[in-house]
Every structure is written in C-alpha cells, then in structure tokens.
Coordinates of C-alpha atoms and ligand atoms in Angstrom, one line a residue:
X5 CA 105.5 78.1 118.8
X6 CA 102.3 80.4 119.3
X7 CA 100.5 80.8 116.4
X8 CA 98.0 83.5 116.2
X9 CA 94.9 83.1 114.5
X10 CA 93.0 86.6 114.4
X11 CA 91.1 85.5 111.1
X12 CA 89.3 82.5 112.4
X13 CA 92.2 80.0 110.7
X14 CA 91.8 81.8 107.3
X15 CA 95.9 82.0 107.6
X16 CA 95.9 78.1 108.3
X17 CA 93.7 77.2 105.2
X18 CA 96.3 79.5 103.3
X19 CA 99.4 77.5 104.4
X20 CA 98.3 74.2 103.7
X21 CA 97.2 75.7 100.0
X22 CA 100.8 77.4 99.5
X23 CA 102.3 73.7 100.5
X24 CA 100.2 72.0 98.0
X25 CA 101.2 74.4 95.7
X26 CA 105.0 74.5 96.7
X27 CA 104.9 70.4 96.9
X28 CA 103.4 70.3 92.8
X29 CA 106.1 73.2 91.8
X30 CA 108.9 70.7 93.3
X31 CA 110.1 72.7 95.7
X32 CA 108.7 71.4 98.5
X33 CA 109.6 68.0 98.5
X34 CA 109.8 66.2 102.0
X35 CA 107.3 66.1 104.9
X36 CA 109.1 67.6 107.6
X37 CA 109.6 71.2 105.7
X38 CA 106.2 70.7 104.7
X39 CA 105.2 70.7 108.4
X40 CA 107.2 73.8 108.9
X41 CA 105.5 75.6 106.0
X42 CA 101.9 74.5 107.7
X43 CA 102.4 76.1 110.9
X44 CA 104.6 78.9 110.8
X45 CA 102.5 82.6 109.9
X46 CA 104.4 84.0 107.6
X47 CA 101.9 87.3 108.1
X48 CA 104.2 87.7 111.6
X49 CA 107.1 88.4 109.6
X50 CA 105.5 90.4 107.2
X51 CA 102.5 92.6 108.1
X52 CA 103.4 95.5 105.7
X53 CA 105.5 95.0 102.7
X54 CA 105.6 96.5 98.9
X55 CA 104.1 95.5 96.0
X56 CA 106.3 95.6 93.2
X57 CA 104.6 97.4 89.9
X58 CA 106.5 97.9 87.1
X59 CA 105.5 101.2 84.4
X60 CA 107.5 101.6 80.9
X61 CA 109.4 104.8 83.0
X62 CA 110.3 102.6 86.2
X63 CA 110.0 100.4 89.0
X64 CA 107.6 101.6 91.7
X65 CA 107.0 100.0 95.0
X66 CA 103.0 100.1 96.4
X67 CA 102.8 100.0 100.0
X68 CA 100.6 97.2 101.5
X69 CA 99.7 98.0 105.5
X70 CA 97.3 97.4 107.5
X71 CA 95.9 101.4 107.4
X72 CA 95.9 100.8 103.3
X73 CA 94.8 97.0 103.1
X74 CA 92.2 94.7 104.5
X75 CA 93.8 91.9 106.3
X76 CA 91.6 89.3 104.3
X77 CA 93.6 90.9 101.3
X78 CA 96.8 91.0 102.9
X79 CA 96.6 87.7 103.9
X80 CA 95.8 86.3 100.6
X81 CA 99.1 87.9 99.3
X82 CA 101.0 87.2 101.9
X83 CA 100.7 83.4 101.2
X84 CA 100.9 83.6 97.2
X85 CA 104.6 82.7 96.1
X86 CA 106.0 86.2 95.7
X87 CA 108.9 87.8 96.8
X88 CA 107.8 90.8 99.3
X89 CA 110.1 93.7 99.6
X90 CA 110.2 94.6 103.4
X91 CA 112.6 97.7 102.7
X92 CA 113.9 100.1 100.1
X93 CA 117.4 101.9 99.8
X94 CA 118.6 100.7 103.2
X95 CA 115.9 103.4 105.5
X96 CA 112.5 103.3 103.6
X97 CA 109.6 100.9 105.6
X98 CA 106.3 100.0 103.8
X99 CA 104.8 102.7 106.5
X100 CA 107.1 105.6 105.6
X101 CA 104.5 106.3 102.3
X102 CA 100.9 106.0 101.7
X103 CA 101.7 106.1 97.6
X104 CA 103.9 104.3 95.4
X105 CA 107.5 105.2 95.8
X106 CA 110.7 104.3 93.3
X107 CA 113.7 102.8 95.2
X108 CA 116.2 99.8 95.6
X109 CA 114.8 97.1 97.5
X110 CA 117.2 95.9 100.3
X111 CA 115.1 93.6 102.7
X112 CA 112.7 91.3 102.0
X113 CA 110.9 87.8 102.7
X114 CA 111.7 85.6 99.6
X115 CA 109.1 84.2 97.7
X116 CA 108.4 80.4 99.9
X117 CA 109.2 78.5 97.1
X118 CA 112.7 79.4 97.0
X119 CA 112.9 79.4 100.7
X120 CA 111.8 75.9 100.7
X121 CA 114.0 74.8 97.6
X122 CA 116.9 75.8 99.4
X123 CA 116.1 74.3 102.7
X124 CA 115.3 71.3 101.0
X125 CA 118.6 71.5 99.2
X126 CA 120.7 71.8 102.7
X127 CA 119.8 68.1 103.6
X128 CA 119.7 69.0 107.3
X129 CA 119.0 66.0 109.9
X130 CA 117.9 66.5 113.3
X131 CA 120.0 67.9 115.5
X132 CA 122.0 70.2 112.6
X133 CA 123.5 73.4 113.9
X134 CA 123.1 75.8 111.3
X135 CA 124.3 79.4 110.5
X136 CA 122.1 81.6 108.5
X137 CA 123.5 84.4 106.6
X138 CA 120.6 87.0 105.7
X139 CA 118.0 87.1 108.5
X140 CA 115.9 89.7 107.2
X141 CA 112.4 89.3 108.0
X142 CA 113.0 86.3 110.3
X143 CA 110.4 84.0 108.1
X144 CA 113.2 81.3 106.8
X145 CA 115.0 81.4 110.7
X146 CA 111.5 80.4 112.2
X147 CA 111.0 77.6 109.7
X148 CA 114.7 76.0 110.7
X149 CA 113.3 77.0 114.5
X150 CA 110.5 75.1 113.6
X151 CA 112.4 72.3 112.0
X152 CA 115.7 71.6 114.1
X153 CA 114.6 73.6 116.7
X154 CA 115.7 77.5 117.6
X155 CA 118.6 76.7 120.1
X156 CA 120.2 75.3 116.8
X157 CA 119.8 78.3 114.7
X158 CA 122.2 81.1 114.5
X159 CA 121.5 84.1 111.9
X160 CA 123.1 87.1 110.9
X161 CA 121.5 90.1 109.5
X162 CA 123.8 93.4 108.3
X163 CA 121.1 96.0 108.9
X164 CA 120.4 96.7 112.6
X165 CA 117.1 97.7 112.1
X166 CA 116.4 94.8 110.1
X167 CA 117.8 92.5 113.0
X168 CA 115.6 94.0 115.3
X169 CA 112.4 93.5 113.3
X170 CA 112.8 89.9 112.9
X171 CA 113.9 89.4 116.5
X172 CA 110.4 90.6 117.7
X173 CA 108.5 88.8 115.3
X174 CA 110.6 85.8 116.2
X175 CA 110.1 86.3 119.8
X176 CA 106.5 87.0 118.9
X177 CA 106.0 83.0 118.1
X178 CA 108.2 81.8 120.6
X179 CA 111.2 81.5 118.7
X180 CA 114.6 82.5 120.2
X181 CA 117.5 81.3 117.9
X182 CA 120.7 83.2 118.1
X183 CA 120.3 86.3 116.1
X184 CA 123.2 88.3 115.5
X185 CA 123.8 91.5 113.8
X186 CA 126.8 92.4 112.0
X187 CA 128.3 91.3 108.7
X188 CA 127.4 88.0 107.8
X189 CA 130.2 87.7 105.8
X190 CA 132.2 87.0 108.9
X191 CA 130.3 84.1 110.0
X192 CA 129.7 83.9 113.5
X193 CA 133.0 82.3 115.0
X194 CA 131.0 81.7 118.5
X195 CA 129.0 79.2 117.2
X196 CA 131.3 77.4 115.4
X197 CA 131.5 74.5 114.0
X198 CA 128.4 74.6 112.2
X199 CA 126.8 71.4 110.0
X200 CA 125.2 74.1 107.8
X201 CA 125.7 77.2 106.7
X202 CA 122.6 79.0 104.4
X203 CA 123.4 82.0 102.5
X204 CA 119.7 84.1 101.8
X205 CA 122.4 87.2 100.3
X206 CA 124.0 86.2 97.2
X207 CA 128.0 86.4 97.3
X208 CA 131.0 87.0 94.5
X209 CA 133.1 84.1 96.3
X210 CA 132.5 82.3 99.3
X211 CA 133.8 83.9 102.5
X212 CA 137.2 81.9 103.8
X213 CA 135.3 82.6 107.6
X214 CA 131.8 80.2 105.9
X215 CA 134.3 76.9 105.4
X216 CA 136.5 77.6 108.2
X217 CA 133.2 77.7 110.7
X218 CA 131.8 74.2 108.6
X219 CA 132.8 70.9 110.3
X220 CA 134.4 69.1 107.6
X221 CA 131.7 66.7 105.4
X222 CA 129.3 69.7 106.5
X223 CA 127.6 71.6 103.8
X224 CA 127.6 75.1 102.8
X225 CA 124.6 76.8 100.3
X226 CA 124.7 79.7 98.8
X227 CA 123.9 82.1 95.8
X228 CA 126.8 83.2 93.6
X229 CA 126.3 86.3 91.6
X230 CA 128.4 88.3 89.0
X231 CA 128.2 92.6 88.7
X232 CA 126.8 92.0 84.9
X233 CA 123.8 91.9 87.5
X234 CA 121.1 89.4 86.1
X235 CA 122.7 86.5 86.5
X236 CA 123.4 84.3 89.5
X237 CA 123.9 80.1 90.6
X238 CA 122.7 78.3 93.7
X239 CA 125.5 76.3 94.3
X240 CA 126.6 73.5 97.5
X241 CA 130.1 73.2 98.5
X242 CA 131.0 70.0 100.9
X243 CA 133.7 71.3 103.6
X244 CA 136.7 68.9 103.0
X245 CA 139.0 70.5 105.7
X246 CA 141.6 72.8 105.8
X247 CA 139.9 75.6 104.7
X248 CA 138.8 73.5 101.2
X249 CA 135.3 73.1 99.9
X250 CA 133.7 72.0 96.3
X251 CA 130.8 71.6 94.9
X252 CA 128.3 71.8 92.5
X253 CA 126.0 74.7 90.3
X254 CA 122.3 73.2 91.4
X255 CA 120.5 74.9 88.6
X256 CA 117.7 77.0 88.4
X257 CA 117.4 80.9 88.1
X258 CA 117.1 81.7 91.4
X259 CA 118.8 85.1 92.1
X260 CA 119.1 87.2 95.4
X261 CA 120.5 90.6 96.9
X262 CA 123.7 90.9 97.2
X263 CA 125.3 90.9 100.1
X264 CA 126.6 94.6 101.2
X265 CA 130.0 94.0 100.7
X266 CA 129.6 91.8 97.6
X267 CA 127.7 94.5 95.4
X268 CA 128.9 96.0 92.5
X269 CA 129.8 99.6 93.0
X270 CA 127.3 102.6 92.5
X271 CA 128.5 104.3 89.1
X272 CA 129.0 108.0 89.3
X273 CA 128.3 111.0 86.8
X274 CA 131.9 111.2 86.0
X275 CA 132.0 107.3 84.4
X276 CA 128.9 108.8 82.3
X277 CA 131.3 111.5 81.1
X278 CA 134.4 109.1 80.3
X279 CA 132.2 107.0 78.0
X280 CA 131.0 109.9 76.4
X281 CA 134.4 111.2 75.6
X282 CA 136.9 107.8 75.5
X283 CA 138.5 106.8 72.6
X284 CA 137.7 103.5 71.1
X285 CA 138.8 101.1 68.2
X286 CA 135.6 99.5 66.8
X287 CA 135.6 95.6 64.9
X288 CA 133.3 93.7 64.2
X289 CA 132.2 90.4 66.5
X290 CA 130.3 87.2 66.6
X291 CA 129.1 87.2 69.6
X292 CA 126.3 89.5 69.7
X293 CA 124.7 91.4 72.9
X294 CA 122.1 88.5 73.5
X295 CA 124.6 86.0 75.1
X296 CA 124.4 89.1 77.9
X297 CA 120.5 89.1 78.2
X298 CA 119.9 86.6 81.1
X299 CA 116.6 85.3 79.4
X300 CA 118.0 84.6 76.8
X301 CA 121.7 83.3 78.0
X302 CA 121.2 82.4 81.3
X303 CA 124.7 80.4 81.3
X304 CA 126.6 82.7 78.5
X305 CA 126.1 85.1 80.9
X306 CA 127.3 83.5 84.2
X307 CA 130.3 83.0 81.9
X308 CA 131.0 86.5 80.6
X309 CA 130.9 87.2 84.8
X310 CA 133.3 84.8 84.9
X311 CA 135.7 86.0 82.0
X312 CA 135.5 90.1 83.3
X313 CA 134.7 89.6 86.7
X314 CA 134.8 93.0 87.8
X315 CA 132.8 94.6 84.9
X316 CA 129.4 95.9 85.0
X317 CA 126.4 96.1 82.6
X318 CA 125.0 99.6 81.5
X319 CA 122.5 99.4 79.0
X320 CA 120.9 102.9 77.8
X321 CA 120.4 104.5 74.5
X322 CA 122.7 107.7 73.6
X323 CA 120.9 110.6 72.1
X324 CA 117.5 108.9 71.3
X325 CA 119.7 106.4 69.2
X326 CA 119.2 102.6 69.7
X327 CA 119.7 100.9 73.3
X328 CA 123.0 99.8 73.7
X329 CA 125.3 97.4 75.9
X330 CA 128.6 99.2 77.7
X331 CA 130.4 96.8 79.5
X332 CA 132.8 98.9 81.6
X333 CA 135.6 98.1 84.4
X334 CA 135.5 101.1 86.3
X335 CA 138.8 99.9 88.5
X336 CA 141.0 99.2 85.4
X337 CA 139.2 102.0 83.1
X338 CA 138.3 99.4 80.3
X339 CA 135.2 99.5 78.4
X340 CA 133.0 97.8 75.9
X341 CA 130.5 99.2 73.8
X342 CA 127.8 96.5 72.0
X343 CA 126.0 97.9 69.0
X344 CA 123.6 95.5 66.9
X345 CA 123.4 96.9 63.2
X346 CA 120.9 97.1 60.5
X347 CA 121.7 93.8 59.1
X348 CA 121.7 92.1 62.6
X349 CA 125.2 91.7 62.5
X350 CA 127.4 93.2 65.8
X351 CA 129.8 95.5 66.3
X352 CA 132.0 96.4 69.1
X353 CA 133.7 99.2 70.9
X354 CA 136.9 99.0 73.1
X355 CA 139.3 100.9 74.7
X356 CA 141.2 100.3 77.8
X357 CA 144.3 98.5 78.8
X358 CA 142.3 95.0 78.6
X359 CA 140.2 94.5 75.6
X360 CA 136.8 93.2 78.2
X361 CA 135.0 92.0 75.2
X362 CA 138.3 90.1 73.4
X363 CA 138.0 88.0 77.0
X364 CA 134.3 87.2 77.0
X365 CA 134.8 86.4 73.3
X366 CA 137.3 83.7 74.4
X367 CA 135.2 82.3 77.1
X368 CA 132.1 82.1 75.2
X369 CA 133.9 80.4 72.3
X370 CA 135.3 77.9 74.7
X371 CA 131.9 77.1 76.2
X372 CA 130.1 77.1 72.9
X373 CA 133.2 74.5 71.6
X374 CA 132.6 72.4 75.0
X375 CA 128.5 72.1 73.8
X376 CA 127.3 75.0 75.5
X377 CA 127.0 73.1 79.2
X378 CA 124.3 74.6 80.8
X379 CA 125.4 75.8 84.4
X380 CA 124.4 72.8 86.4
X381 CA 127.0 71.1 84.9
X382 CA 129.7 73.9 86.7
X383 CA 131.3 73.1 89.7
X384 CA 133.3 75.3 92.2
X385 CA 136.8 74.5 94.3
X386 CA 137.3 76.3 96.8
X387 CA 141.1 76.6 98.6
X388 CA 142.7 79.1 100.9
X389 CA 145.0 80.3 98.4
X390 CA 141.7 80.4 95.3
X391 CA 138.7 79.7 94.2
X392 CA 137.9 78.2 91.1
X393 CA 134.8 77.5 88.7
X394 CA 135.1 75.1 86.0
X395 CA 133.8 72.8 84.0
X396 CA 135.0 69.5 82.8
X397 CA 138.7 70.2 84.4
X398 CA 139.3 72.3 87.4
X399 CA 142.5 73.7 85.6
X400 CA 141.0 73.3 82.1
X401 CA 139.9 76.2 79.3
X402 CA 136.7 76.2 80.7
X403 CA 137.8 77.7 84.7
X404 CA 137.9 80.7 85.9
X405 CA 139.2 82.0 89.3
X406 CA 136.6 84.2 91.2
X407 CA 137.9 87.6 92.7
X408 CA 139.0 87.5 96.3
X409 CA 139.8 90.4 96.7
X410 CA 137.1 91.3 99.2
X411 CA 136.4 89.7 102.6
Ligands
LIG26 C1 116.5 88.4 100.8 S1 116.7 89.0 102.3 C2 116.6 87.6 103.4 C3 115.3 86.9 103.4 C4 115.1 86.2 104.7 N1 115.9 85.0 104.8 C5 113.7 86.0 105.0 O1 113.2 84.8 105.0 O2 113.0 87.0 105.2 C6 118.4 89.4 102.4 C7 118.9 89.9 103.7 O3 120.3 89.8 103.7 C8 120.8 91.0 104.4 N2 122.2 91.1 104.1 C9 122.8 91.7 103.1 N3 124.2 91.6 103.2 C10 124.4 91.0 104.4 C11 125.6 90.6 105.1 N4 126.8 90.9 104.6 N5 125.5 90.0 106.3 C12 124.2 89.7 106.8 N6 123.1 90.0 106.2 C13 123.2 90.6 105.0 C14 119.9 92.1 103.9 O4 120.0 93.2 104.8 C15 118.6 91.4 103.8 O5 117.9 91.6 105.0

C-alpha cells in the first residue's frame, strides 16, 4: 500500500489518535485491525463529503471540498468518529453545491468505530476470503486489503458510480480486491465459498444467496432493520449447511442504510389522502406511542417490527394539532393512529382488515411478561423454507418469522 503524505504526516499523527480513541471506546479491540486503522488514509476515500446539520425545519447537508475547506480542516474531520455522507438521493456529490442542500443520504464512509466493531466482530484469521456487501467509499475494503490481503476481498456495491469511486481510490493505494458492481443482495456466486460475508447495508432478512455462498462453520454479519425505520440489530449467523444459519443479536444501536431492495417504500400523496378520509374505530390502549420512539424503546421497537413487519412509521401533526404516530400497511390498507391525551393516557385508531396495533399489543405484552429481554438476548434461524427471530424458544410466543418475500 502507498500512502500519501501531502501534510508532512499530519494524517499519520491523526490515525494513531482515532485508534487510541477507537481502542478506549471498545471498538477496537485487537492489534491487527489496529494496524489497519494506522496505516490506511481514510482522506483517499473521502476527499469531499457532507456535513450533516440539523435546523428545527430539516436536515441539511454542508458540503466539505477541497475549493470550500482547508485540508488541515478536512483532515481533522475526516479522522473524528463521524459518519460522512459521500452522496445524497442516489446522483448528488459533495461537489454538485457550494451551499447546504436537503436530501437523503445514500453513500457514505461509516463513522471508524463501527467499521472497526464490526470487523472485530467477524473474527477473521489469515487467509479468510471474504465477501463485502456495501462497498461504498472503499475505506472498510482497504482495511480487509490491508488485513487479509486484497486478493482475498470481494465487494459489491449497487450504485455504479459509487463502484467506480472506490475502485480508483482503492487503486490509488495499491489495493486491488475484487470489486463488483451489481446487487449485493445476490452475493457474488464466483467467489464462492466465502469464510465471511460482511453486510455495511442493513437487510429485512438475510439473502438465501449470503448462506448458500458461506462454507459451512463460516460466518455471516450483518445489520437487520425494520420499515418503523429507527430501529435495527447487528446480528452473526454461523452457516450450518444446507442453506441453514443461526445466530445471535450482538447489541448495540448501530443502524445503517438499507439496502436498495430492502427499503421501505416511498409513500405517495394518495396514502396522505386515505388517512385523511378512512374510517376508524378508536379504544383505548396501554401501550402508549413511546415503546415506538427508538430512544426510548430501543427493543419494544425491534419488536413492534417484528409483530407488523411490513408497516411503516409516519409521525406528523394534523391541522396544527398535536404530533401524532400512524402506523400504516400500505400493501394490506391497514392503519394505526397513536394519540396521547391530556391525562397521559393513549388512545388508538384502527381500521383495516388487520387491526396493526391489536398485534404489536400482543407482542409487547409477551416481551414485557418474558422481563423485557433486551435485544441481545434475540437470536435468528435461518432455513430455506423461513427465517425466524426469537427469544427463549425458536417456536415460542416470543418468535416472529421475517418477510421473505423479497430476494
Ligand atoms: C454505508 S455505505 C457503505 C460504507 C462502506 N463500507 C465504507 O466504508 O465506505 C452503504 C453502501 O451500500 C450500498 N448498497 C445499498 N444497497 C446495496 C445492495 N443491494 N448491494 C450492494 N450495495 C448496496 C450503497 O450504495 C452504499 O454505497
């Protein structure tokens, strides 16, 4: 690897300070990543990027580039433990805008900490082949180059341009894993078997292509996330053969992007409309919108996921009147509606031919009669007819199967 040192080893000084940093968070935990972490420039991957900056109206993203930033200050952010979004709403580059911009991030470089956390959690050994789903900038790819070396890397990134990106910054050091573009979801059958596969996109299930591409006893990690859209579980599923896996929720809050497929579907006008106008039947409930605030309920709600899988959150206030929850199933026209009153007590409104909140009711009643486990205490089975998370009993109260449905 070629690293190049434009600032006089100002970048070098910064490494070996995010590593002491990442080694007293805990997430940097053995001395081969920490090497890896030492050496490799992350400002190679990442020489323009946003700056996230939240107002009370919206997000807004600040460009940071070379024509608007100093390097010395570039540099200095670039090795903080952030999250730097490389590209918003699938087209727009840090370069495309000289002011701050609204938008959807859909590339990045995760924040090092979490990159390290979850190469740490992978337990590779020299001379593990791994495939990487998720190259985006190329900064986690070089540190497995770095690590196991780049003929045993294999990473797919989605979004061609993306691809392209990282594959020159890659090259750029004088690393050449394999870098394929196309749906990661797929795997990448050529390189198969693999001893790990590493998931930087967060998934609704795991694909059947990710265990049938593992050599049995190898290892697959991956985020798992849910369209009530906050909350999400690193989990590690050992390949048993035959197209079975299980594992285990690792805990934390780490959350990612979705991966394309794997995202909840944009909501039109007309769903805006069909709240407005549906009829519902209103009762009252115990369980209150907070076990839906992922601060506050981080495991509640992974489990309301669970219970209406293929719901979504819409929070918003209706005629300057108090913010509420909807929970709505666009595919089965089923909705929700969450309203705290006066008194603190809740109500609920439903309509639909499932009543969504009757089932998260159930589950959350379960979980609280179980001790309220917190998600580390989950695991996940994975078969080629299902896939199952549950606690306590795979075929207990507390498991739900994920939907399949998609590839
Ligand atoms: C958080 S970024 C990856 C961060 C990256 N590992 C790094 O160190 O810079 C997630 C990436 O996953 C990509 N992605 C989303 N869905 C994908 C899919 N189905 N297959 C492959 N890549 C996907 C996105 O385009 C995005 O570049």
């Amino acid at each position: 690897m070629t690293t190049p040192e434009p600032d006089g080893g100002r970048a070098a000084a910064l490494r070996v300070k995010l590593a002491d940093e990442l080694e007293a968070s805990g997430d940097l935990r053995t001395e081969p990543w920490r090497a890896t972490i030492e050496t490799v420039p992350r400002e190679a991957f990442i020489p323009s990027f946003f700056e996230r900056i939240d107002t009370p109206q919206q997000t807004m993203w600040r460009p940071i580039t070379p024509e608007l930033v100093s390097q010395q200050a570039r540099l200095e952010l670039t090795y903080t433990d952030e999250t730097w979004v490389t590209q918003l709403d699938h087209h727009t580059w840090p370069v495309d805008t000289a002011v701050p911009i609204p938008g959807e991030p859909t590339s990045s470089s995760t924040l090092p900490g979490l990159v390290v956390r979850m190469l740490e959690e992978l337990q590779v050994e020299d001379g593990s082949r791994v495939l990487e789903i998720g190259t985006g900038t190329g900064y986690s790819s070089a540190l497995m180059s770095a690590r196991l070396g780049a003929e045993l890397v294999t990473s797919v990134e989605v979004d061609a341009e993306v691809a392209v990106r990282a594959k020159e910054a890659l090259a750029a050091i004088g690393f050449m894993p394999d870098l394929v573009t196309g749906d990661g979801l797929l795997g990448y059958q050529p390189g198969a078997l693999y001893d790990r596969v590493i998931a930087t996109c967060s998934v609704r299930h795991v694909p059947k292509t990710w265990v049938n591409q593992t050599r049995p006893g190898g290892l697959i990690l991956t985020t798992m996330l849910g369209w009530l859209d906050a909350s999400s579980g690193l989990v590690r599923l050992e390949v048993t053969g035959d197209g079975t896996a299980e594992g285990a929720f690792l805990g934390g809050t780490e959350s990612f992007m979705p991966a394309r497929p794997h995202a909840a579907p944009r909501l039109g006008d007309d769903v805006y409309t069909w709240i407005d106008e549906v009829e519902t039947t209103e009762r009252a409930t115990a369980a209150g919108p907070e076990i839906l605030d992922p601060w506050d309920g981080w495991t509640s709600m992974f489990i309301a996921q669970l219970a209406v899988p293929d719901s979504q959150l819409l929070i918003y206030g209706v005629d300057g009147g108090p913010v509420i929850e909807h929970i709505i199933d666009v595919n089965q026209h089923a909705i929700a509606i969450l309203r705290k009153l006066p008194d603190d007590s809740t109500v609920v409104r439903q309509a639909g031919p499932v009543a969504l909140w009757d089932s998260v009711e159930a589950a959350i009643s379960e979980w609280r009669n179980a001790g309220s486990p917190p998600l580390e205490q989950f695991r996940i089975s994975v078969t080629p007819e299902a896939q199952t998370v549950w606690f306590g009993d795979p075929v207990g109260p507390l498991s739900w199967k994920l939907p399949t449905n998609t590839q």
